[in-house]
Coordinates of C-alpha atoms in Angstrom, one line a residue:
M105 CA 0.0 0.0 0.0
A106 CA 1.1 3.6 -0.6
L107 CA 1.6 5.3 2.8
P108 CA -0.2 8.6 3.4
A109 CA 1.9 11.6 2.5
N110 CA 1.1 13.3 5.8
F111 CA 2.4 10.3 7.7
L112 CA 5.7 10.3 5.8
D113 CA 6.0 14.1 6.4
E114 CA 5.5 13.5 10.1
L115 CA 8.1 10.7 10.1
R116 CA 10.7 12.8 8.4
A117 CA 9.9 15.8 10.7
R118 CA 10.4 13.7 13.8
T119 CA 13.6 12.0 12.6
P120 CA 16.5 14.5 12.4
I121 CA 18.4 13.3 9.4
A122 CA 21.8 14.5 10.7
G123 CA 21.3 12.3 13.8
V124 CA 20.6 9.2 11.8
I125 CA 23.4 9.8 9.3
G126 CA 25.8 10.8 12.2
R127 CA 25.6 7.2 13.6
S128 CA 27.7 5.9 10.7
V129 CA 29.3 9.0 9.1
K130 CA 31.5 11.5 11.1
L131 CA 29.8 14.9 10.4
T132 CA 31.2 18.3 11.1
R133 CA 29.5 21.7 11.0
S134 CA 29.7 23.5 7.7
G135 CA 27.8 26.8 8.0
R136 CA 24.2 26.0 8.8
D137 CA 24.6 22.4 7.6
T138 CA 26.9 19.4 8.2
K139 CA 29.3 17.5 6.0
G140 CA 31.4 14.4 6.0
C141 CA 33.1 11.8 3.8
C142 CA 30.5 10.1 1.6
P143 CA 29.6 6.5 2.7
F144 CA 28.8 5.5 -0.9
H145 CA 32.2 6.1 -2.5
G146 CA 35.7 6.3 -1.1
E147 CA 36.9 9.9 -0.6
K148 CA 39.3 11.7 1.7
T149 CA 38.0 15.2 1.2
P150 CA 34.3 15.6 2.4
S151 CA 31.8 16.3 -0.3
F152 CA 28.8 14.6 1.4
Y153 CA 26.5 17.4 2.8
V154 CA 23.5 16.9 5.1
Y155 CA 20.8 19.5 5.1
D156 CA 17.7 19.8 7.3
D157 CA 15.7 17.3 5.3
H158 CA 18.0 15.6 2.8
F159 CA 21.6 14.6 1.9
H160 CA 23.6 15.1 -1.3
C161 CA 27.0 14.0 -2.3
F162 CA 28.7 16.4 -4.7
G163 CA 31.2 13.7 -5.5
C164 CA 29.1 10.7 -6.6
G165 CA 25.7 12.4 -6.9
E166 CA 23.9 10.2 -4.2
H167 CA 20.9 12.1 -3.0
G168 CA 17.8 11.4 -0.8
D169 CA 16.0 11.8 2.5
V170 CA 16.4 9.9 5.8
I171 CA 14.3 7.0 4.5
T172 CA 16.5 6.7 1.4
F173 CA 19.7 6.8 3.5
V174 CA 18.5 3.9 5.7
M175 CA 17.6 1.9 2.7
K176 CA 20.9 2.5 0.9
T177 CA 23.2 1.9 3.9
T178 CA 21.4 -1.1 5.4
G179 CA 19.9 -2.8 2.3
A180 CA 16.4 -2.5 3.9
G181 CA 13.3 -2.2 1.7
F182 CA 11.1 0.9 1.8
M183 CA 8.6 -0.5 4.4
E184 CA 11.3 -2.0 6.5
A185 CA 13.2 1.3 6.7
V186 CA 9.9 3.2 7.5
E187 CA 9.0 0.8 10.2
S188 CA 12.5 1.1 11.8
L189 CA 12.4 4.9 11.8
A190 CA 8.8 5.0 12.9
Q191 CA 9.6 2.8 16.0
E192 CA 12.4 5.2 17.0
A193 CA 10.1 8.2 16.5
G194 CA 7.2 6.7 18.4
L195 CA 4.9 6.6 15.4
E196 CA 2.6 3.8 14.3
V197 CA 2.8 2.9 10.7
P198 CA -0.7 3.0 9.1
K199 CA -2.0 -0.4 8.3
A200 CA -3.3 -1.3 4.9
S201 CA -7.1 -1.2 5.0
P202 CA -10.0 0.2 3.0
Q203 CA -10.4 2.9 5.6
A204 CA -6.8 4.0 5.3
A205 CA -7.0 4.1 1.6
Q206 CA -10.2 6.1 1.8
A207 CA -8.7 8.6 4.2
E208 CA -5.7 9.1 1.9
Q209 CA -8.0 9.6 -1.1
R210 CA -9.9 12.1 1.0
R211 CA -6.8 14.1 1.8
A212 CA -5.7 14.1 -1.8
G213 CA -9.1 15.3 -2.8
I214 CA -9.0 18.2 -0.4
S215 CA -5.5 19.2 -1.7
E216 CA -6.8 19.3 -5.2
V217 CA -9.8 21.5 -4.2
L218 CA -7.5 23.9 -2.3
E219 CA -5.1 24.2 -5.3
A220 CA -8.0 25.0 -7.6
A221 CA -9.5 27.6 -5.1
G222 CA -6.1 29.3 -4.9
K223 CA -6.0 29.8 -8.7
I224 CA -9.6 31.2 -8.6
F225 CA -8.7 33.7 -5.8
Q226 CA -5.6 34.9 -7.8
R227 CA -7.8 35.4 -10.9
F228 CA -10.4 37.3 -8.9
L229 CA -7.7 39.7 -7.6
H230 CA -6.8 40.9 -11.1
E231 CA -10.4 41.2 -12.3
P232 CA -12.4 44.5 -11.8
Q233 CA -14.1 43.0 -8.7
G234 CA -10.6 42.7 -7.0
K235 CA -9.5 46.3 -7.7
S236 CA -9.9 47.5 -4.1
A237 CA -7.9 44.5 -2.8
L238 CA -5.1 44.9 -5.3
D239 CA -5.0 48.6 -4.5
Y240 CA -4.7 47.7 -0.8
L241 CA -1.7 45.4 -1.4
R242 CA 0.0 47.9 -3.6
G243 CA -0.6 50.5 -1.0
R244 CA 1.2 48.3 1.5
G245 CA 4.2 48.6 -0.8
L246 CA 4.0 45.1 -2.3
S247 CA 5.3 44.6 -5.9
E248 CA 3.5 42.6 -8.6
E249 CA 6.3 40.0 -8.3
T250 CA 5.8 39.7 -4.5
I251 CA 2.0 39.3 -4.9
R252 CA 2.5 36.6 -7.5
R253 CA 5.2 34.8 -5.5
F254 CA 3.0 34.5 -2.4
G255 CA -0.1 33.6 -4.5
L256 CA -2.2 36.4 -3.0
G257 CA -5.8 36.7 -4.1
W258 CA -9.3 38.0 -3.5
S259 CA -12.2 36.0 -2.2
G260 CA -14.9 37.8 -4.1
E261 CA -17.8 39.8 -2.7
G262 CA -20.8 37.8 -3.9
R263 CA -22.0 34.9 -1.9
G264 CA -21.4 31.6 -3.5
V265 CA -19.0 33.0 -6.1
L266 CA -16.2 30.4 -5.3
A267 CA -18.6 27.5 -5.6
A268 CA -19.9 28.9 -8.9
A269 CA -16.4 29.4 -10.3
L270 CA -15.4 25.8 -9.4
R271 CA -18.6 24.1 -10.5
G272 CA -17.2 23.8 -14.0
Q273 CA -14.4 21.7 -12.6
G274 CA -16.8 19.2 -11.0
I275 CA -16.1 20.5 -7.5
K276 CA -19.2 20.4 -5.3
P277 CA -20.1 22.6 -2.2
E278 CA -19.7 19.6 0.1
Q279 CA -16.1 19.3 -1.1
L280 CA -15.6 23.0 -0.3
I281 CA -17.0 22.5 3.2
E282 CA -14.6 19.6 3.7
A283 CA -11.6 21.7 2.6
G284 CA -12.6 24.6 5.0
L285 CA -13.6 27.0 2.2
M286 CA -17.4 26.9 3.0
K287 CA -19.4 26.0 6.1
Q288 CA -22.9 24.7 6.6
G289 CA -25.4 27.5 7.3
E290 CA -29.0 27.4 8.3
H291 CA -30.1 27.6 4.7
G292 CA -27.3 25.7 3.1
P293 CA -23.6 26.1 2.5
V294 CA -22.1 29.6 2.9
D295 CA -18.7 31.1 2.1
M296 CA -16.0 30.9 4.9
F297 CA -14.2 33.9 3.3
F298 CA -16.2 36.9 2.0
S299 CA -14.7 40.3 0.9
R300 CA -11.2 39.3 2.0
V301 CA -7.7 39.5 0.7
M302 CA -6.6 35.8 0.5
F303 CA -3.2 34.4 1.7
P304 CA -2.5 30.8 0.7
I305 CA -1.0 28.7 3.6
T306 CA 1.3 26.0 2.4
D307 CA 3.1 23.0 3.9
R308 CA 6.9 22.6 3.9
R309 CA 6.7 21.2 0.3
G310 CA 4.7 24.1 -1.0
N311 CA 1.3 22.4 -1.2
V312 CA -1.7 24.6 -0.3
I313 CA -3.2 23.3 2.9
S314 CA -5.5 26.2 3.9
F315 CA -6.1 30.0 3.5
G316 CA -6.1 33.1 5.7
G317 CA -8.2 36.1 4.8
R318 CA -8.0 39.8 5.7
I319 CA -11.2 41.8 5.6
M320 CA -11.4 45.0 3.6
G321 CA -12.6 47.8 5.7
D322 CA -13.2 48.0 9.5
G323 CA -15.1 44.7 10.0
Q324 CA -14.1 42.1 12.6
P325 CA -12.4 39.8 12.9
K326 CA -9.7 41.4 10.8
Y327 CA -8.0 38.1 10.0
V328 CA -9.6 34.7 9.6
N329 CA -7.9 31.4 9.1
G330 CA -9.4 28.3 7.6
P331 CA -10.6 25.6 10.1
E332 CA -8.8 22.4 11.0
T333 CA -9.0 19.8 8.3
P334 CA -7.3 16.5 7.5
V335 CA -4.5 18.4 5.8
F336 CA -4.3 21.5 8.0
S337 CA -3.4 22.0 11.7
K338 CA -2.8 25.5 13.1
R339 CA -0.5 24.3 15.8
R340 CA 1.8 22.6 13.3
S341 CA 1.7 25.1 10.4
L342 CA 3.8 28.2 9.8
Y343 CA 3.0 30.8 7.2
G344 CA 5.8 31.2 4.7
L345 CA 7.6 28.0 5.7
H346 CA 8.1 26.7 2.2
L347 CA 9.8 29.8 0.8
A348 CA 11.7 30.4 4.1
R349 CA 13.2 26.9 3.9
D350 CA 14.8 27.7 0.5
A351 CA 16.0 31.1 1.7
V352 CA 17.6 29.7 4.9
R353 CA 19.4 27.0 2.9
K354 CA 21.0 29.9 0.9
G355 CA 22.1 31.6 4.1
A356 CA 19.2 33.8 5.2
Q357 CA 18.5 34.3 8.9
L358 CA 15.3 32.5 10.1
I359 CA 13.0 35.1 11.6
V360 CA 9.7 34.4 13.4
V361 CA 7.2 37.2 13.2
E362 CA 3.5 37.7 14.0
G363 CA 1.6 38.1 10.8
Y364 CA 1.2 37.4 7.1
I365 CA 2.2 40.9 5.9
D366 CA 5.3 40.9 8.2
V367 CA 6.5 37.8 6.4
I368 CA 5.8 39.2 3.0
A369 CA 7.3 42.6 3.6
L370 CA 10.5 41.1 5.0
A371 CA 10.8 38.8 2.1
Q372 CA 10.4 41.6 -0.4
G373 CA 13.0 43.6 1.6
G374 CA 15.5 40.8 1.2
F375 CA 14.8 38.8 4.4
G376 CA 13.4 35.7 2.9
G377 CA 13.7 33.5 6.0
A378 CA 10.6 34.9 7.7
V379 CA 7.7 32.7 9.0
A380 CA 4.7 33.4 11.2
P381 CA 2.3 31.3 13.3
L382 CA -1.4 31.4 12.3
G383 CA -3.2 33.5 14.8
T384 CA -1.9 31.5 17.7
A385 CA 1.1 31.6 20.1
L386 CA 4.1 29.6 19.1
T387 CA 3.7 25.9 20.0
E388 CA 6.1 23.1 20.7
E389 CA 5.6 21.9 17.2
H390 CA 6.4 25.4 15.8
L391 CA 9.6 25.6 17.7
A392 CA 10.6 22.1 16.6
E393 CA 10.0 23.1 13.0
V394 CA 12.1 26.3 13.1
W395 CA 14.9 24.5 15.0
R396 CA 15.0 22.0 12.2
L397 CA 15.9 24.9 9.9
S398 CA 18.2 27.0 12.2
P399 CA 19.9 26.4 15.5
E400 CA 19.2 30.0 16.6
P401 CA 16.2 31.6 14.9
V402 CA 15.3 35.2 15.8
I403 CA 12.0 36.0 17.4
C404 CA 10.8 39.4 16.2
F405 CA 7.3 40.2 17.5
D406 CA 5.5 43.5 17.5
G407 CA 6.8 46.3 19.8
D408 CA 3.5 46.6 21.8
A409 CA 2.6 45.1 25.1
A410 CA 0.9 42.1 23.3
G411 CA 4.1 41.4 21.4
R412 CA 6.2 41.5 24.6
R413 CA 3.8 39.1 26.2
A414 CA 4.0 36.8 23.2
A415 CA 7.8 36.9 23.4
L416 CA 7.7 35.9 27.1
K417 CA 5.4 33.0 26.4
T418 CA 7.8 31.9 23.7
V419 CA 10.7 32.0 26.3
D420 CA 8.6 30.0 28.7
L421 CA 7.9 27.4 26.1
A422 CA 11.5 27.3 24.8
L423 CA 13.2 26.8 28.2
T424 CA 12.2 23.2 28.4
A425 CA 13.8 22.5 25.0
L426 CA 17.0 24.6 25.1
A427 CA 20.2 22.7 24.5
P428 CA 23.8 23.7 23.7
D429 CA 23.0 23.4 20.0
R430 CA 19.5 24.8 20.1
S431 CA 18.7 28.4 21.2
L432 CA 16.8 31.6 20.3
K433 CA 17.5 35.3 19.7
F434 CA 15.2 38.2 20.3
L435 CA 14.8 41.4 18.3
N436 CA 13.0 44.1 20.3
L437 CA 11.1 46.6 18.1
P438 CA 10.2 50.1 19.0
E439 CA 6.8 50.7 20.7
K440 CA 3.9 50.5 18.2
D441 CA 6.1 49.1 15.4
D442 CA 5.9 45.8 13.6
P443 CA 8.4 44.4 11.1
D444 CA 6.3 45.6 8.2
S445 CA 6.1 49.2 9.4
L446 CA 9.7 49.3 10.5
I447 CA 11.2 48.1 7.2
R448 CA 9.0 50.5 5.2
R449 CA 10.0 53.5 7.4
E450 CA 13.7 52.7 8.0
G451 CA 14.5 50.5 5.0
P452 CA 16.2 47.1 4.6
A453 CA 19.7 48.3 5.7
A454 CA 18.4 49.7 9.0
F455 CA 16.5 46.5 9.6
K456 CA 19.6 44.5 8.9
A457 CA 21.5 46.5 11.5
R458 CA 18.8 45.8 14.0
L459 CA 18.7 42.1 13.1
D460 CA 22.5 41.9 13.6
G461 CA 21.9 43.3 17.1
A462 CA 19.3 40.7 18.1
R463 CA 20.1 39.5 21.6
P464 CA 20.5 35.8 22.5
I465 CA 17.9 34.4 24.9
S466 CA 20.5 34.3 27.6
A467 CA 20.8 38.1 27.4
A468 CA 17.1 38.9 27.0
L469 CA 15.8 36.5 29.6
Y470 CA 16.6 38.5 32.7
D471 CA 15.0 41.7 31.3
M472 CA 11.9 39.9 30.4
L473 CA 11.5 38.3 33.8
A474 CA 12.3 41.6 35.6
E475 CA 9.8 43.7 33.5
G476 CA 7.0 45.1 35.8
G477 CA 8.3 43.4 38.9
G478 CA 9.2 45.4 42.0
R479 CA 12.4 44.6 43.9
A480 CA 12.4 47.4 46.4
T481 CA 12.4 45.1 49.5
P482 CA 14.5 42.2 50.6
E483 CA 11.4 40.0 50.4
A484 CA 10.7 41.0 46.8
R485 CA 14.3 40.5 45.8
A486 CA 14.4 37.1 47.5
A487 CA 11.3 36.1 45.6
F488 CA 12.7 37.3 42.3
R489 CA 16.0 35.6 42.9
Q490 CA 14.1 32.3 43.6
R491 CA 12.2 32.8 40.3
L492 CA 15.5 33.2 38.4
I493 CA 16.8 29.9 39.9
E494 CA 13.5 28.1 39.1
V495 CA 13.5 29.4 35.5
A496 CA 17.1 28.2 35.0
N497 CA 16.3 24.8 36.5
R498 CA 13.6 24.2 33.8
I499 CA 16.4 23.8 31.2
P500 CA 16.8 20.0 30.8
D501 CA 20.5 20.0 30.0
K502 CA 22.2 20.2 33.4
N503 CA 25.4 22.0 32.2
L504 CA 23.4 24.6 30.3
A505 CA 21.0 25.1 33.3
S506 CA 24.1 25.7 35.5
E507 CA 25.4 28.3 33.1
Y508 CA 22.0 30.1 33.0
R509 CA 21.8 30.1 36.9
S510 CA 25.2 31.6 37.1
M511 CA 24.4 34.2 34.4
L512 CA 21.0 35.2 35.9
L513 CA 22.4 35.5 39.5
E514 CA 25.3 37.5 38.2
R515 CA 22.8 40.0 36.7
F516 CA 20.8 39.9 39.9
F517 CA 23.7 41.0 42.1
A518 CA 25.2 43.3 39.5
E519 CA 22.1 45.5 39.9
R520 CA 23.3 46.4 43.3
R521 CA 26.8 47.5 42.4
V522 CA 28.0 51.1 42.2
K523 CA 26.7 53.0 39.1
P524 CA 28.9 52.9 36.0
G525 CA 31.5 55.7 36.0
A526 CA 31.9 55.7 39.8
P527 CA 35.6 55.3 40.8
K528 CA 36.6 51.7 41.4
K529 CA 38.3 50.8 44.6
P530 CA 41.7 49.2 44.2
A531 CA 42.1 45.6 45.3
V532 CA 43.0 45.2 49.0
F533 CA 45.6 42.6 50.0
A534 CA 46.7 41.2 53.3
R535 CA 49.3 43.4 55.2
G536 CA 52.8 42.6 54.3
S537 CA 52.0 40.9 51.0
A538 CA 53.1 42.0 47.5
P539 CA 50.1 42.6 45.3
P540 CA 49.9 39.7 42.8
D541 CA 48.2 39.8 39.4
A542 CA 44.6 40.8 40.2
G543 CA 42.9 38.3 37.9
E544 CA 45.0 35.4 39.0
A545 CA 44.7 36.4 42.7
N546 CA 40.9 36.6 42.5
F547 CA 40.8 33.2 40.7
R548 CA 42.8 31.5 43.4
R549 CA 40.8 33.2 46.2
G550 CA 37.6 32.0 44.5
R551 CA 38.9 28.5 44.5
L552 CA 39.8 28.7 48.2
M553 CA 36.3 30.0 49.0
L554 CA 34.8 27.1 47.0
V555 CA 36.9 24.5 48.8
T556 CA 36.0 25.9 52.2
L557 CA 32.4 25.4 51.4
L558 CA 33.1 21.8 50.2
S559 CA 34.6 21.0 53.6
H560 CA 32.0 23.1 55.6
P561 CA 28.6 22.9 53.7
A562 CA 26.8 24.3 56.7
L563 CA 28.3 27.7 55.6
I564 CA 26.6 27.7 52.2
N565 CA 23.4 29.4 53.1
D566 CA 25.2 32.2 55.1
V567 CA 27.5 33.1 52.2
D568 CA 25.5 32.1 49.2
E569 CA 24.3 35.6 48.3
A570 CA 27.9 37.0 48.4
F571 CA 29.4 34.0 46.6
A572 CA 27.0 34.2 43.7
R573 CA 28.7 37.5 42.8
V574 CA 32.2 36.0 42.6
A575 CA 33.4 35.5 39.1
L576 CA 34.4 31.9 38.6
P577 CA 35.5 29.9 35.6
P578 CA 32.7 27.7 34.2
A579 CA 34.0 24.4 35.7
Y580 CA 34.0 26.0 39.2
A581 CA 30.7 27.8 38.7
K582 CA 29.1 24.4 38.1
I583 CA 30.3 23.2 41.5
R584 CA 29.0 26.4 43.1
D585 CA 25.5 25.9 41.5
A586 CA 25.5 22.3 42.7
L587 CA 26.3 23.5 46.3
H588 CA 23.4 25.9 46.1
E589 CA 21.0 23.1 45.0
F590 CA 22.3 20.9 47.7
A591 CA 21.8 23.5 50.5
A592 CA 18.3 24.3 49.2
G593 CA 17.1 20.7 49.4
A594 CA 19.2 18.8 51.9
K595 CA 17.9 18.1 55.4
S596 CA 21.5 17.9 56.8
L597 CA 24.3 20.1 55.4
D598 CA 27.3 17.7 55.8
T599 CA 30.2 16.9 53.6
E600 CA 29.2 13.2 53.0
G601 CA 25.8 14.2 51.8
L602 CA 27.3 17.0 49.7
F603 CA 29.7 14.7 47.9
A604 CA 26.9 12.1 47.4
H605 CA 24.9 14.9 45.6
L606 CA 28.0 15.9 43.6
S607 CA 28.4 12.2 42.5
L608 CA 24.8 12.1 41.2
L609 CA 25.6 15.1 39.1
G610 CA 28.9 13.6 37.9
L611 CA 30.9 16.4 39.6
A612 CA 32.5 14.7 42.6
E613 CA 35.8 13.9 40.8
E614 CA 36.0 17.5 39.6
A615 CA 35.4 18.8 43.1
R616 CA 38.3 16.6 44.4
L617 CA 40.6 17.9 41.8
I618 CA 39.7 21.5 42.8
E619 CA 40.5 20.6 46.4
A620 CA 43.9 19.3 45.4
L621 CA 44.7 22.4 43.4
A622 CA 43.6 24.7 46.3
A623 CA 45.9 22.8 48.7
E624 CA 48.9 24.4 47.0
D625 CA 47.7 27.8 48.4
H626 CA 46.1 26.7 51.7
R627 CA 45.5 23.4 53.3
P628 CA 42.3 23.6 55.4
D629 CA 42.3 22.4 59.0
P630 CA 39.9 19.5 59.1
D631 CA 39.3 20.2 62.8
A632 CA 38.5 23.9 62.4
S633 CA 35.2 25.0 63.9
L634 CA 32.5 26.4 61.7
A635 CA 33.2 29.9 63.1
E636 CA 36.9 29.6 62.1
A637 CA 36.0 28.4 58.6
A638 CA 33.5 31.3 58.2
E639 CA 36.2 33.7 59.4
K640 CA 38.6 32.3 56.8
W641 CA 36.0 32.4 54.0
W642 CA 35.1 36.0 54.7
S643 CA 38.8 37.0 54.8
W644 CA 39.2 35.8 51.2
Y645 CA 36.0 37.4 50.2
I646 CA 37.1 40.8 51.6
L647 CA 40.2 40.7 49.5
M648 CA 38.3 40.3 46.2
D649 CA 38.6 43.5 44.2
F650 CA 34.9 44.1 44.0
S651 CA 34.0 43.3 47.6
V652 CA 34.0 46.8 49.0
E653 CA 31.4 48.1 46.6
M654 CA 29.4 44.9 47.1
L655 CA 29.5 45.2 50.9
R656 CA 28.6 48.8 50.8
A657 CA 25.6 48.2 48.7
Q658 CA 24.4 45.4 51.0
R659 CA 25.0 47.5 54.1
D660 CA 23.1 50.5 52.6
E661 CA 20.2 48.3 51.6
L662 CA 20.0 46.7 55.1
E663 CA 20.2 50.1 56.7
Q664 CA 17.2 51.3 54.7
F665 CA 15.3 48.1 55.6
W666 CA 16.1 48.4 59.3
K667 CA 14.9 52.0 59.4
A668 CA 11.5 50.8 58.2
H669 CA 11.5 47.7 60.5
Q670 CA 13.3 48.8 63.6
D671 CA 11.6 46.0 65.6
D672 CA 13.4 43.4 63.5
A673 CA 16.3 42.1 65.6
G674 CA 17.6 39.9 62.8
A675 CA 17.9 43.0 60.5
W676 CA 19.8 44.9 63.2
E677 CA 22.3 42.0 63.7
R678 CA 22.9 41.7 60.0
L679 CA 23.4 45.5 59.7
I680 CA 26.1 45.3 62.5
K681 CA 27.8 42.4 60.7
Y682 CA 27.9 44.2 57.4
N683 CA 29.2 47.4 59.0
E684 CA 32.0 45.5 60.6
L685 CA 32.8 43.6 57.3
L686 CA 32.9 46.9 55.4
R687 CA 35.2 48.4 58.1
Q688 CA 37.5 45.4 57.8
A689 CA 37.5 45.5 54.0
L690 CA 38.4 49.2 53.9
A691 CA 41.2 48.5 56.4
G692 CA 42.5 45.5 54.6
E693 CA 42.2 43.3 57.7
Y694 CA 41.0 39.7 58.1
G695 CA 37.5 39.5 59.6
S696 CA 36.5 38.1 62.9
A697 CA 32.7 38.9 62.8
E698 CA 30.4 35.9 63.4
N699 CA 28.4 34.7 60.4

């Protein structure tokens, strides 16, 4: 039996071809794609390229999709290869049956109806009845070539005009209802689209699967999409995908925008890699589709409040799927602007400059989370800090999650530093010592501080806020994040439990290596009391070149809080501690304040 086209499309979409080929061919990144030595003929210089949905060897000419590759490399037949890939993808291969054959015939029939309707809509647009719609499109700055390339059309104004135009092709109203072009009314079939500019929606192969329509005038709703059908699903479809795929393969940046006209205007301006969801927020399926085309697409929603909310929803969805090789960028537009209005007002060159300045999600995330949230009190800051940690913890890749926690907490504490331009205090060293290289000295002090916490985990909660500000290399920052996680969830803060936690994370060996390196500078006393360990930890912290500013900011903040809550004994005790630490830092002395 011939398998349904939509099943094969879904199988290919769920089976990353580079992953399958990479099991037997060593692939390396080549621009947006990957390449390797061809498995079908002997070669030493790679000429075998793997794209998002197919492979091609420029040496021997072998070409095909993921199913073809499995067949050619394993000797499997078509159905055997499909069944093997389907099992991996968690899909069930449709069984041969009269019902399956009928369903496939039904889908084919719908596709034929939609193609025929698209040609009628294009014809209507260039007839006298479509003059207002054509004038509207030209008024939006669209050229005849762009209108033709995107297959834009006009629905007609008279009721039943589409059915009448297609009657000569043997297409009946019930077929138009099934294709989402008409609906059943009280007195018979009525048009789904009436007095609207028509935008064909295609699948990744360029086949029309539905339409969207924009009303002429002030009526509502302004935009209408066709209903769900056997060939069309809003949560899986992206407007402009077919044309964007070709552009991205040729080097265009993949850009996700909000509307039809945004996609078309960007394409006409030279940015052919634009796509848009169909009146819905981005879904998991949408993200999977754009990531198949580009490892770091740009999200470019409108500059209004709704656009910012949509961007934040996209971040929320993307966090659970981020990976070292899969991310997003965000392009913030001016208030009340969309890509269409911006490129018409500023021109392609200015938009390109903005696009080049799009921020990675790692840089945009903090600002999105902070927008509209007050952090004027310790309670509000503590809640916000916890939210930052929770957001980072949603990232499934542990190493990436650790990097995000470090980055977000760094931004959190950086907000409380002295303002840019203020004079920077010089590094303070212990009396009698020669000032070493500042970067190397801070690196070694940070390592000593980390090792002190490894041997005295009970200190973690007391120094966590200050330690999060200390710049550490990535390998050490991972250990610091693991300490924070341990302290947040452990019932007992002991070294044995801590190293059990590190072992689960695969970090225990790395922690032991750090201890060995730190022993060259200072060998901790295993019998030291917690107070003695705390004194030593703070002595290293005070010598960090940023600590004076940090301590002053913390002291000033506590002072303001205590003035408003003078009955809070804990706040008073913390204020005394920070005043003493600040005094010691300014004097360059080791501390003896209790922590």
